[in-house]
PDB file of C-alpha atoms in Angstrom:
ATOM      1  CA  UNK Y1347       0.764  50.043  23.217  1.00  0.00           C
ATOM      2  CA  UNK Y1348       2.857  48.372  20.508  1.00  0.00           C
ATOM      3  CA  UNK Y1349       3.916  50.542  17.591  1.00  0.00           C
ATOM      4  CA  UNK Y1350       5.692  49.716  14.344  1.00  0.00           C
ATOM      5  CA  UNK Y1351       7.645  52.290  12.339  1.00  0.00           C
ATOM      6  CA  UNK Y1352       9.963  51.925   9.373  1.00  0.00           C
ATOM      7  CA  UNK Y1353      13.469  53.289   9.818  1.00  0.00           C
ATOM      8  CA  UNK Y1354      16.008  53.003   7.004  1.00  0.00           C
ATOM      9  CA  UNK Y1355      13.693  50.548   5.275  1.00  0.00           C
ATOM     10  CA  UNK Y1356      13.486  48.177   8.275  1.00  0.00           C
ATOM     11  CA  UNK Y1357      10.503  47.819  10.641  1.00  0.00           C
ATOM     12  CA  UNK Y1358      11.132  48.861  14.242  1.00  0.00           C
ATOM     13  CA  UNK Y1359       8.770  47.318  16.831  1.00  0.00           C
ATOM     14  CA  UNK Y1360       8.419  49.411  20.006  1.00  0.00           C
ATOM     15  CA  UNK Y1361       6.747  47.884  23.082  1.00  0.00           C
ATOM     16  CA  UNK Y1362       6.723  48.237  26.868  1.00  0.00           C
ATOM     17  CA  UNK Y1363       8.639  45.638  28.857  1.00  0.00           C
ATOM     18  CA  UNK Y1364       6.409  44.408  31.730  1.00  0.00           C
ATOM     19  CA  UNK Y1365       9.117  44.034  34.383  1.00  0.00           C
ATOM     20  CA  UNK Y1366      10.950  47.365  33.969  1.00  0.00           C
ATOM     21  CA  UNK Y1367       7.926  49.285  32.540  1.00  0.00           C
ATOM     22  CA  UNK Y1368      10.118  50.916  29.920  1.00  0.00           C
ATOM     23  CA  UNK Y1369       9.807  51.228  26.174  1.00  0.00           C
ATOM     24  CA  UNK Y1370      12.134  49.038  24.121  1.00  0.00           C
ATOM     25  CA  UNK Y1371      12.738  49.005  20.368  1.00  0.00           C
ATOM     26  CA  UNK Y1372      13.387  45.865  18.313  1.00  0.00           C
ATOM     27  CA  UNK Y1373      14.652  46.214  14.756  1.00  0.00           C
ATOM     28  CA  UNK Y1374      13.756  43.168  12.678  1.00  0.00           C
ATOM     29  CA  UNK Y1375      14.789  41.971   9.252  1.00  0.00           C
ATOM     30  CA  UNK Y1376      11.442  40.942   7.777  1.00  0.00           C
ATOM     31  CA  UNK Y1377      12.824  38.666   5.071  1.00  0.00           C
ATOM     32  CA  UNK Y1378      15.102  36.783   7.503  1.00  0.00           C
ATOM     33  CA  UNK Y1379      13.627  37.034  11.006  1.00  0.00           C
ATOM     34  CA  UNK Y1380      10.819  34.654  11.929  1.00  0.00           C
ATOM     35  CA  UNK Y1381       8.070  35.219  14.472  1.00  0.00           C
ATOM     36  CA  UNK Y1382       9.698  32.725  16.851  1.00  0.00           C
ATOM     37  CA  UNK Y1383      13.062  34.512  16.658  1.00  0.00           C
ATOM     38  CA  UNK Y1384      11.396  37.875  17.341  1.00  0.00           C
ATOM     39  CA  UNK Y1385       9.584  36.506  20.410  1.00  0.00           C
ATOM     40  CA  UNK Y1386      12.825  34.974  21.693  1.00  0.00           C
ATOM     41  CA  UNK Y1387      14.531  38.362  21.393  1.00  0.00           C
ATOM     42  CA  UNK Y1388      11.731  39.928  23.431  1.00  0.00           C
ATOM     43  CA  UNK Y1389      11.976  37.256  26.136  1.00  0.00           C
ATOM     44  CA  UNK Y1390      15.777  37.598  26.297  1.00  0.00           C
ATOM     45  CA  UNK Y1391      15.413  41.347  26.814  1.00  0.00           C
ATOM     46  CA  UNK Y1392      13.043  40.895  29.763  1.00  0.00           C
ATOM     47  CA  UNK Y1393      13.478  37.730  31.846  1.00  0.00           C
ATOM     48  CA  UNK Y1394      10.115  38.382  33.503  1.00  0.00           C
ATOM     49  CA  UNK Y1395       8.227  37.503  30.315  1.00  0.00           C
ATOM     50  CA  UNK Y1396       6.918  33.946  30.723  1.00  0.00           C
ATOM     51  CA  UNK Y1397       4.574  33.921  27.757  1.00  0.00           C
ATOM     52  CA  UNK Y1398       4.957  35.601  24.374  1.00  0.00           C
ATOM     53  CA  UNK Y1399       2.711  34.619  21.469  1.00  0.00           C
ATOM     54  CA  UNK Y1400       1.262  36.110  18.312  1.00  0.00           C
ATOM     55  CA  UNK Y1401      -2.314  35.589  17.156  1.00  0.00           C
ATOM     56  CA  UNK Y1402      -4.151  36.608  14.005  1.00  0.00           C
ATOM     57  CA  UNK Y1403      -7.221  38.827  14.208  1.00  0.00           C
ATOM     58  CA  UNK Y1404      -9.469  35.765  13.971  1.00  0.00           C
ATOM     59  CA  UNK Y1405      -7.889  34.245  17.107  1.00  0.00           C
ATOM     60  CA  UNK Y1406      -5.726  31.619  15.387  1.00  0.00           C
ATOM     61  CA  UNK Y1407      -2.133  31.294  16.587  1.00  0.00           C
ATOM     62  CA  UNK Y1408       0.616  32.363  14.202  1.00  0.00           C
ATOM     63  CA  UNK Y1409       3.337  29.732  13.709  1.00  0.00           C
ATOM     64  CA  UNK Y1410       6.824  30.522  15.007  1.00  0.00           C
ATOM     65  CA  UNK Y1411       8.237  29.654  11.579  1.00  0.00           C
ATOM     66  CA  UNK Y1412       6.269  32.465   9.877  1.00  0.00           C
ATOM     67  CA  UNK Y1413       8.473  35.252   8.563  1.00  0.00           C
ATOM     68  CA  UNK Y1414       7.968  38.732   9.948  1.00  0.00           C
ATOM     69  CA  UNK Y1415       7.480  39.996   6.397  1.00  0.00           C
ATOM     70  CA  UNK Y1416       4.287  37.912   6.170  1.00  0.00           C
ATOM     71  CA  UNK Y1417       3.146  38.901   9.672  1.00  0.00           C
ATOM     72  CA  UNK Y1418       3.510  42.643   8.991  1.00  0.00           C
ATOM     73  CA  UNK Y1419       1.183  42.471   5.998  1.00  0.00           C
ATOM     74  CA  UNK Y1420      -1.924  42.336   8.231  1.00  0.00           C
ATOM     75  CA  UNK Y1421      -3.087  43.334  11.721  1.00  0.00           C
ATOM     76  CA  UNK Y1422      -2.303  40.899  14.556  1.00  0.00           C
ATOM     77  CA  UNK Y1423      -2.370  40.527  18.337  1.00  0.00           C
ATOM     78  CA  UNK Y1424       0.781  40.301  20.468  1.00  0.00           C
ATOM     79  CA  UNK Y1425       0.249  38.571  23.824  1.00  0.00           C
ATOM     80  CA  UNK Y1426       2.884  39.156  26.525  1.00  0.00           C
ATOM     81  CA  UNK Y1427       2.153  37.296  29.757  1.00  0.00           C
ATOM     82  CA  UNK Y1428      -1.529  38.107  30.343  1.00  0.00           C
ATOM     83  CA  UNK Y1429      -1.659  41.340  28.309  1.00  0.00           C
ATOM     84  CA  UNK Y1430      -2.851  41.373  24.699  1.00  0.00           C
ATOM     85  CA  UNK Y1431      -1.844  44.198  22.345  1.00  0.00           C
ATOM     86  CA  UNK Y1432      -3.628  44.935  19.068  1.00  0.00           C
ATOM     87  CA  UNK Y1433      -1.025  45.843  16.459  1.00  0.00           C
ATOM     88  CA  UNK Y1434      -1.706  47.577  13.147  1.00  0.00           C
ATOM     89  CA  UNK Y1435       1.420  47.673  10.976  1.00  0.00           C
ATOM     90  CA  UNK Y1436       1.731  50.758   8.762  1.00  0.00           C
ATOM     91  CA  UNK Y1437       1.327  50.334   5.029  1.00  0.00           C
ATOM     92  CA  UNK Y1438       4.730  50.364   3.400  1.00  0.00           C
ATOM     93  CA  UNK Y1439       4.984  52.529   0.316  1.00  0.00           C
ATOM     94  CA  UNK Y1440       5.309  50.488  -2.824  1.00  0.00           C
ATOM     95  CA  UNK Y1441       8.361  51.032  -4.937  1.00  0.00           C
ATOM     96  CA  UNK Y1442       7.881  52.752  -8.226  1.00  0.00           C
ATOM     97  CA  UNK Y1443       8.252  50.612 -11.316  1.00  0.00           C
ATOM     98  CA  UNK Y1444      11.426  52.472 -12.293  1.00  0.00           C
ATOM     99  CA  UNK Y1445      12.939  52.006  -8.833  1.00  0.00           C
ATOM    100  CA  UNK Y1446      11.902  48.349  -8.779  1.00  0.00           C
ATOM    101  CA  UNK Y1447      13.546  47.771 -12.155  1.00  0.00           C
ATOM    102  CA  UNK Y1448      16.713  49.445 -10.921  1.00  0.00           C
ATOM    103  CA  UNK Y1449      16.748  47.242  -7.805  1.00  0.00           C
ATOM    104  CA  UNK Y1450      16.332  44.120  -9.945  1.00  0.00           C
ATOM    105  CA  UNK Y1451      19.250  45.205 -12.127  1.00  0.00           C
ATOM    106  CA  UNK Y1452      21.403  45.719  -9.028  1.00  0.00           C
ATOM    107  CA  UNK Y1453      20.438  42.278  -7.691  1.00  0.00           C
ATOM    108  CA  UNK Y1454      21.288  40.689 -11.042  1.00  0.00           C
ATOM    109  CA  UNK Y1455      24.654  42.485 -11.112  1.00  0.00           C
ATOM    110  CA  UNK Y1456      25.476  41.374  -7.566  1.00  0.00           C
ATOM    111  CA  UNK Y1457      24.522  37.802  -8.454  1.00  0.00           C
ATOM    112  CA  UNK Y1458      26.783  37.811 -11.515  1.00  0.00           C
ATOM    113  CA  UNK Y1459      29.679  39.235  -9.522  1.00  0.00           C
ATOM    114  CA  UNK Y1460      29.208  36.580  -6.856  1.00  0.00           C
ATOM    115  CA  UNK Y1461      29.163  33.815  -9.464  1.00  0.00           C
ATOM    116  CA  UNK Y1462      32.248  35.205 -11.201  1.00  0.00           C
ATOM    117  CA  UNK Y1463      34.188  35.452  -7.926  1.00  0.00           C
ATOM    118  CA  UNK Y1464      33.187  32.146  -6.358  1.00  0.00           C
ATOM    119  CA  UNK Y1465      32.391  29.841  -9.276  1.00  0.00           C
ATOM    120  CA  UNK Y1466      35.981  28.786  -9.896  1.00  0.00           C
ATOM    121  CA  UNK Y1467      36.635  27.938  -6.221  1.00  0.00           C
ATOM    122  CA  UNK Y1468      33.358  26.072  -5.994  1.00  0.00           C
ATOM    123  CA  UNK Y1469      34.119  24.185  -9.204  1.00  0.00           C
ATOM    124  CA  UNK Y1470      37.587  23.160  -8.005  1.00  0.00           C
ATOM    125  CA  UNK Y1471      36.208  22.019  -4.638  1.00  0.00           C
ATOM    126  CA  UNK Y1472      33.366  20.093  -6.269  1.00  0.00           C
ATOM    127  CA  UNK Y1473      35.733  18.481  -8.780  1.00  0.00           C
ATOM    128  CA  UNK Y1474      38.032  17.371  -5.961  1.00  0.00           C
ATOM    129  CA  UNK Y1475      35.080  15.815  -4.121  1.00  0.00           C
ATOM    130  CA  UNK Y1476      33.942  13.977  -7.249  1.00  0.00           C
ATOM    131  CA  UNK Y1477      37.447  12.667  -7.945  1.00  0.00           C
ATOM    132  CA  UNK Y1478      37.720  11.366  -4.381  1.00  0.00           C
ATOM    133  CA  UNK Y1479      34.318   9.725  -4.736  1.00  0.00           C
ATOM    134  CA  UNK Y1480      35.366   8.113  -8.032  1.00  0.00           C
ATOM    135  CA  UNK Y1481      38.555   6.738  -6.481  1.00  0.00           C
ATOM    136  CA  UNK Y1482      36.594   5.320  -3.546  1.00  0.00           C
ATOM    137  CA  UNK Y1483      34.014   3.684  -5.826  1.00  0.00           C
ATOM    138  CA  UNK Y1484      36.691   2.199  -8.081  1.00  0.00           C
ATOM    139  CA  UNK Y1485      38.485   0.738  -5.063  1.00  0.00           C
ATOM    140  CA  UNK Y1486      35.259  -0.922  -3.940  1.00  0.00           C
ATOM    141  CA  UNK Y1487      34.473  -2.166  -7.444  1.00  0.00           C
ATOM    142  CA  UNK Y1488      37.896  -3.637  -8.213  1.00  0.00           C
ATOM    143  CA  UNK Y1489      37.532  -6.889  -6.184  1.00  0.00           C
ATOM    144  CA  UNK Y1490      33.910  -7.207  -7.290  1.00  0.00           C
ATOM    145  CA  UNK Y1491      34.899  -6.806 -10.943  1.00  0.00           C
ATOM    146  CA  UNK Y1492      37.526  -9.529 -10.594  1.00  0.00           C
ATOM    147  CA  UNK Y1493      35.056 -11.875  -8.922  1.00  0.00           C
ATOM    148  CA  UNK Y1494      32.421 -11.099 -11.549  1.00  0.00           C
ATOM    149  CA  UNK Y1495      34.881 -11.854 -14.365  1.00  0.00           C
ATOM    150  CA  UNK Y1496      35.663 -15.274 -12.855  1.00  0.00           C
ATOM    151  CA  UNK Y1497      31.967 -16.071 -12.386  1.00  0.00           C
ATOM    152  CA  UNK Y1498      31.142 -14.977 -15.947  1.00  0.00           C
ATOM    153  CA  UNK Y1499      33.931 -17.149 -17.380  1.00  0.00           C
ATOM    154  CA  UNK Y1500      32.635 -20.137 -15.431  1.00  0.00           C
ATOM    155  CA  UNK Y1501      29.004 -19.521 -16.464  1.00  0.00           C
ATOM    156  CA  UNK Y1502      29.988 -19.013 -20.097  1.00  0.00           C
ATOM    157  CA  UNK Y1503      31.987 -22.246 -20.120  1.00  0.00           C
ATOM    158  CA  UNK Y1504      29.069 -24.210 -18.654  1.00  0.00           C
ATOM    159  CA  UNK Y1505      26.647 -22.665 -21.152  1.00  0.00           C
ATOM    160  CA  UNK Y1506      28.908 -23.514 -24.093  1.00  0.00           C
ATOM    161  CA  UNK Y1507      29.345 -27.042 -22.764  1.00  0.00           C
ATOM    162  CA  UNK Y1508      25.562 -27.415 -22.525  1.00  0.00           C
ATOM    163  CA  UNK Y1509      25.163 -26.257 -26.152  1.00  0.00           C
ATOM    164  CA  UNK Y1510      27.705 -28.782 -27.369  1.00  0.00           C
ATOM    165  CA  UNK Y1511      26.003 -31.531 -25.353  1.00  0.00           C
ATOM    166  CA  UNK Y1512      22.710 -30.605 -27.006  1.00  0.00           C
ATOM    167  CA  UNK Y1513      24.289 -30.802 -30.434  1.00  0.00           C
ATOM    168  CA  UNK Y1514      25.810 -34.186 -29.606  1.00  0.00           C
ATOM    169  CA  UNK Y1515      22.462 -35.541 -28.415  1.00  0.00           C
ATOM    170  CA  UNK Y1516      20.689 -34.320 -31.556  1.00  0.00           C
ATOM    171  CA  UNK Y1517      23.392 -35.897 -33.745  1.00  0.00           C
ATOM    172  CA  UNK Y1518      23.101 -39.155 -31.821  1.00  0.00           C
ATOM    173  CA  UNK Y1519      19.328 -39.106 -32.176  1.00  0.00           C
ATOM    174  CA  UNK Y1520      19.571 -38.491 -35.945  1.00  0.00           C
ATOM    175  CA  UNK Y1521      22.103 -41.264 -36.375  1.00  0.00           C
ATOM    176  CA  UNK Y1522      20.011 -43.701 -34.338  1.00  0.00           C
ATOM    177  CA  UNK Y1523      16.876 -42.957 -36.365  1.00  0.00           C
ATOM    178  CA  UNK Y1524      18.797 -43.418 -39.638  1.00  0.00           C
ATOM    179  CA  UNK Y1525      20.265 -46.707 -38.430  1.00  0.00           C
ATOM    180  CA  UNK Y1526      16.860 -48.011 -37.348  1.00  0.00           C
ATOM    181  CA  UNK Y1527      15.259 -46.887 -40.604  1.00  0.00           C
ATOM    182  CA  UNK Y1528      17.707 -48.327 -43.138  1.00  0.00           C
ATOM    183  CA  UNK Y1529      19.388 -51.216 -41.339  1.00  0.00           C
ATOM    184  CA  UNK Y1530      17.025 -52.553 -38.682  1.00  0.00           C
ATOM    185  CA  UNK Y1531      13.462 -51.609 -39.586  1.00  0.00           C
ATOM    186  CA  UNK Y1532      11.762 -49.961 -42.557  1.00  0.00           C
ATOM    187  CA  UNK Y1533      10.355 -46.464 -42.971  1.00  0.00           C
ATOM    188  CA  UNK Y1534       6.815 -47.801 -42.481  1.00  0.00           C
ATOM    189  CA  UNK Y1535       7.744 -48.792 -38.931  1.00  0.00           C
ATOM    190  CA  UNK Y1536       9.898 -45.754 -38.098  1.00  0.00           C
ATOM    191  CA  UNK Y1537       7.514 -43.111 -39.459  1.00  0.00           C
ATOM    192  CA  UNK Y1538       5.194 -43.200 -36.394  1.00  0.00           C
ATOM    193  CA  UNK Y1539       8.267 -43.118 -34.140  1.00  0.00           C
ATOM    194  CA  UNK Y1540       9.617 -39.953 -35.775  1.00  0.00           C
ATOM    195  CA  UNK Y1541       6.125 -38.421 -35.629  1.00  0.00           C
ATOM    196  CA  UNK Y1542       5.873 -38.904 -31.874  1.00  0.00           C
ATOM    197  CA  UNK Y1543       9.445 -37.647 -31.408  1.00  0.00           C
ATOM    198  CA  UNK Y1544       8.527 -34.478 -33.333  1.00  0.00           C
ATOM    199  CA  UNK Y1545       5.296 -34.124 -31.349  1.00  0.00           C
ATOM    200  CA  UNK Y1546       7.196 -34.593 -28.078  1.00  0.00           C
ATOM    201  CA  UNK Y1547       9.666 -31.870 -29.094  1.00  0.00           C
ATOM    202  CA  UNK Y1548       6.756 -29.512 -29.815  1.00  0.00           C
ATOM    203  CA  UNK Y1549       5.326 -30.282 -26.367  1.00  0.00           C
ATOM    204  CA  UNK Y1550       8.726 -29.558 -24.781  1.00  0.00           C
ATOM    205  CA  UNK Y1551       8.933 -26.182 -26.555  1.00  0.00           C
ATOM    206  CA  UNK Y1552       5.380 -25.329 -25.457  1.00  0.00           C
ATOM    207  CA  UNK Y1553       6.198 -26.303 -21.871  1.00  0.00           C
ATOM    208  CA  UNK Y1554       9.221 -23.973 -22.053  1.00  0.00           C
ATOM    209  CA  UNK Y1555       6.883 -21.122 -23.091  1.00  0.00           C
ATOM    210  CA  UNK Y1556       4.425 -21.917 -20.284  1.00  0.00           C
ATOM    211  CA  UNK Y1557       7.186 -21.863 -17.661  1.00  0.00           C
ATOM    212  CA  UNK Y1558       9.201 -18.870 -18.921  1.00  0.00           C
ATOM    213  CA  UNK Y1559       6.594 -16.865 -20.920  1.00  0.00           C
ATOM    214  CA  UNK Y1560       9.151 -16.653 -23.727  1.00  0.00           C
ATOM    215  CA  UNK Y1561       9.454 -18.279 -27.121  1.00  0.00           C
ATOM    216  CA  UNK Y1562      12.160 -20.878 -27.469  1.00  0.00           C
ATOM    217  CA  UNK Y1563      14.647 -18.789 -29.448  1.00  0.00           C
ATOM    218  CA  UNK Y1564      18.202 -20.086 -29.294  1.00  0.00           C
ATOM    219  CA  UNK Y1565      19.959 -16.779 -28.344  1.00  0.00           C
ATOM    220  CA  UNK Y1566      17.361 -16.037 -25.656  1.00  0.00           C
ATOM    221  CA  UNK Y1567      17.526 -19.582 -24.304  1.00  0.00           C
ATOM    222  CA  UNK Y1568      21.329 -19.351 -24.205  1.00  0.00           C
ATOM    223  CA  UNK Y1569      21.209 -16.033 -22.291  1.00  0.00           C
ATOM    224  CA  UNK Y1570      18.659 -17.447 -19.859  1.00  0.00           C
ATOM    225  CA  UNK Y1571      20.822 -20.468 -19.136  1.00  0.00           C
ATOM    226  CA  UNK Y1572      23.872 -18.214 -18.766  1.00  0.00           C
ATOM    227  CA  UNK Y1573      22.076 -16.073 -16.159  1.00  0.00           C
ATOM    228  CA  UNK Y1574      20.961 -19.220 -14.344  1.00  0.00           C
ATOM    229  CA  UNK Y1575      24.552 -20.434 -14.033  1.00  0.00           C
ATOM    230  CA  UNK Y1576      25.777 -16.907 -13.188  1.00  0.00           C
ATOM    231  CA  UNK Y1577      23.378 -16.326 -10.268  1.00  0.00           C
ATOM    232  CA  UNK Y1578      23.878 -19.845  -8.931  1.00  0.00           C
ATOM    233  CA  UNK Y1579      27.654 -19.384  -8.976  1.00  0.00           C
ATOM    234  CA  UNK Y1580      27.300 -15.880  -7.434  1.00  0.00           C
ATOM    235  CA  UNK Y1581      25.309 -17.296  -4.558  1.00  0.00           C
ATOM    236  CA  UNK Y1582      27.952 -19.947  -3.894  1.00  0.00           C
ATOM    237  CA  UNK Y1583      30.805 -17.417  -3.915  1.00  0.00           C
ATOM    238  CA  UNK Y1584      28.804 -14.774  -1.957  1.00  0.00           C
ATOM    239  CA  UNK Y1585      28.906 -12.232  -4.789  1.00  0.00           C
ATOM    240  CA  UNK Y1586      26.411  -9.436  -3.972  1.00  0.00           C
ATOM    241  CA  UNK Y1587      24.871  -8.566  -7.338  1.00  0.00           C
ATOM    242  CA  UNK Y1588      22.652  -5.782  -5.931  1.00  0.00           C
ATOM    243  CA  UNK Y1589      25.587  -4.026  -4.258  1.00  0.00           C
ATOM    244  CA  UNK Y1590      27.637  -4.346  -7.451  1.00  0.00           C
ATOM    245  CA  UNK Y1591      24.847  -2.797  -9.550  1.00  0.00           C
ATOM    246  CA  UNK Y1592      24.421   0.026  -7.017  1.00  0.00           C
ATOM    247  CA  UNK Y1593      28.142   0.816  -7.120  1.00  0.00           C
ATOM    248  CA  UNK Y1594      28.100   0.818 -10.914  1.00  0.00           C
ATOM    249  CA  UNK Y1595      25.154   3.247 -10.940  1.00  0.00           C
ATOM    250  CA  UNK Y1596      26.905   5.543  -8.439  1.00  0.00           C
ATOM    251  CA  UNK Y1597      30.084   5.416 -10.524  1.00  0.00           C
ATOM    252  CA  UNK Y1598      28.225   6.311 -13.729  1.00  0.00           C
ATOM    253  CA  UNK Y1599      26.408   9.158 -11.959  1.00  0.00           C
ATOM    254  CA  UNK Y1600      29.673  10.556 -10.545  1.00  0.00           C
ATOM    255  CA  UNK Y1601      31.383  10.354 -13.945  1.00  0.00           C
ATOM    256  CA  UNK Y1602      28.456  12.166 -15.576  1.00  0.00           C
ATOM    257  CA  UNK Y1603      28.548  14.892 -12.899  1.00  0.00           C
ATOM    258  CA  UNK Y1604      32.292  15.300 -13.395  1.00  0.00           C
ATOM    259  CA  UNK Y1605      31.850  15.509 -17.165  1.00  0.00           C
ATOM    260  CA  UNK Y1606      29.177  18.203 -16.828  1.00  0.00           C
ATOM    261  CA  UNK Y1607      31.307  20.083 -14.288  1.00  0.00           C
ATOM    262  CA  UNK Y1608      34.258  20.197 -16.676  1.00  0.00           C
ATOM    263  CA  UNK Y1609      32.152  21.547 -19.522  1.00  0.00           C
ATOM    264  CA  UNK Y1610      32.433  25.248 -20.361  1.00  0.00           C
ATOM    265  CA  UNK Y1611      29.968  27.418 -18.431  1.00  0.00           C
ATOM    266  CA  UNK Y1612      27.973  28.466 -21.512  1.00  0.00           C
ATOM    267  CA  UNK Y1613      27.290  24.806 -22.324  1.00  0.00           C
ATOM    268  CA  UNK Y1614      25.911  24.104 -18.834  1.00  0.00           C
ATOM    269  CA  UNK Y1615      23.578  27.094 -18.584  1.00  0.00           C
ATOM    270  CA  UNK Y1616      19.957  26.736 -19.722  1.00  0.00           C
ATOM    271  CA  UNK Y1617      19.128  28.149 -23.145  1.00  0.00           C
ATOM    272  CA  UNK Y1618      16.776  30.813 -21.719  1.00  0.00           C
ATOM    273  CA  UNK Y1619      19.438  32.077 -19.298  1.00  0.00           C
ATOM    274  CA  UNK Y1620      21.989  32.344 -22.125  1.00  0.00           C
ATOM    275  CA  UNK Y1621      19.587  34.352 -24.277  1.00  0.00           C
ATOM    276  CA  UNK Y1622      18.779  36.683 -21.370  1.00  0.00           C
ATOM    277  CA  UNK Y1623      22.464  37.328 -20.693  1.00  0.00           C
ATOM    278  CA  UNK Y1624      23.151  37.922 -24.385  1.00  0.00           C
TER     279      UNK Y1624
END
């Protein structure tokens, strides 16, 4: 026979050990002890126990990870070796509403005392960890930042040079058309030429839209060309853009965590918690 009694608020499981044929009591903490831990305690007490399992009344096996608090809510079967015991836990008296409220107040008080005593140490330890992480990230980013600055200067110079070349070509084209119109030919001859040049430019702008899915706007075209030069130069110099972006994200996240950690406590608590404490 397996019996369960409550002593000082804790369940005490009493059963007969098969090897020594003597009654043994096991005090369990229902909110901490799992079914697997309880069965291990039973097997450690009697080395002759080769099999110890718990089954529900419908025959399904109870997981070892189930807490004893959940198991003691209903009847179950305890199997030790080849013997099965039907166990009916006693119904625990429910706390009165006044007693329950008092227990909740005590828990809240204990929680506040714990926070007040350990928050400062935890905050100092966490701040030290964040500062070390920031230093490590900045050390890794320093050479990458220097390499990125050199690549950006090179890409910006090439982009500016390309813009000036475009302006020079357009000026040359305008001068050539004016020379052909007033000194070599007449406007009647040059008008179809300028028409087809304008039409060809429109086709070039449309082709740019087809290839890039973007309108040909000068600032956007400049940025696109800058990125083209930047990534091509990064590939040549083995600059890992993905790793750089990941380090920058980690650095921003660590700085934000450090900023929130250094805020006063009342600014970091949720609004509902502040109102409840007030």
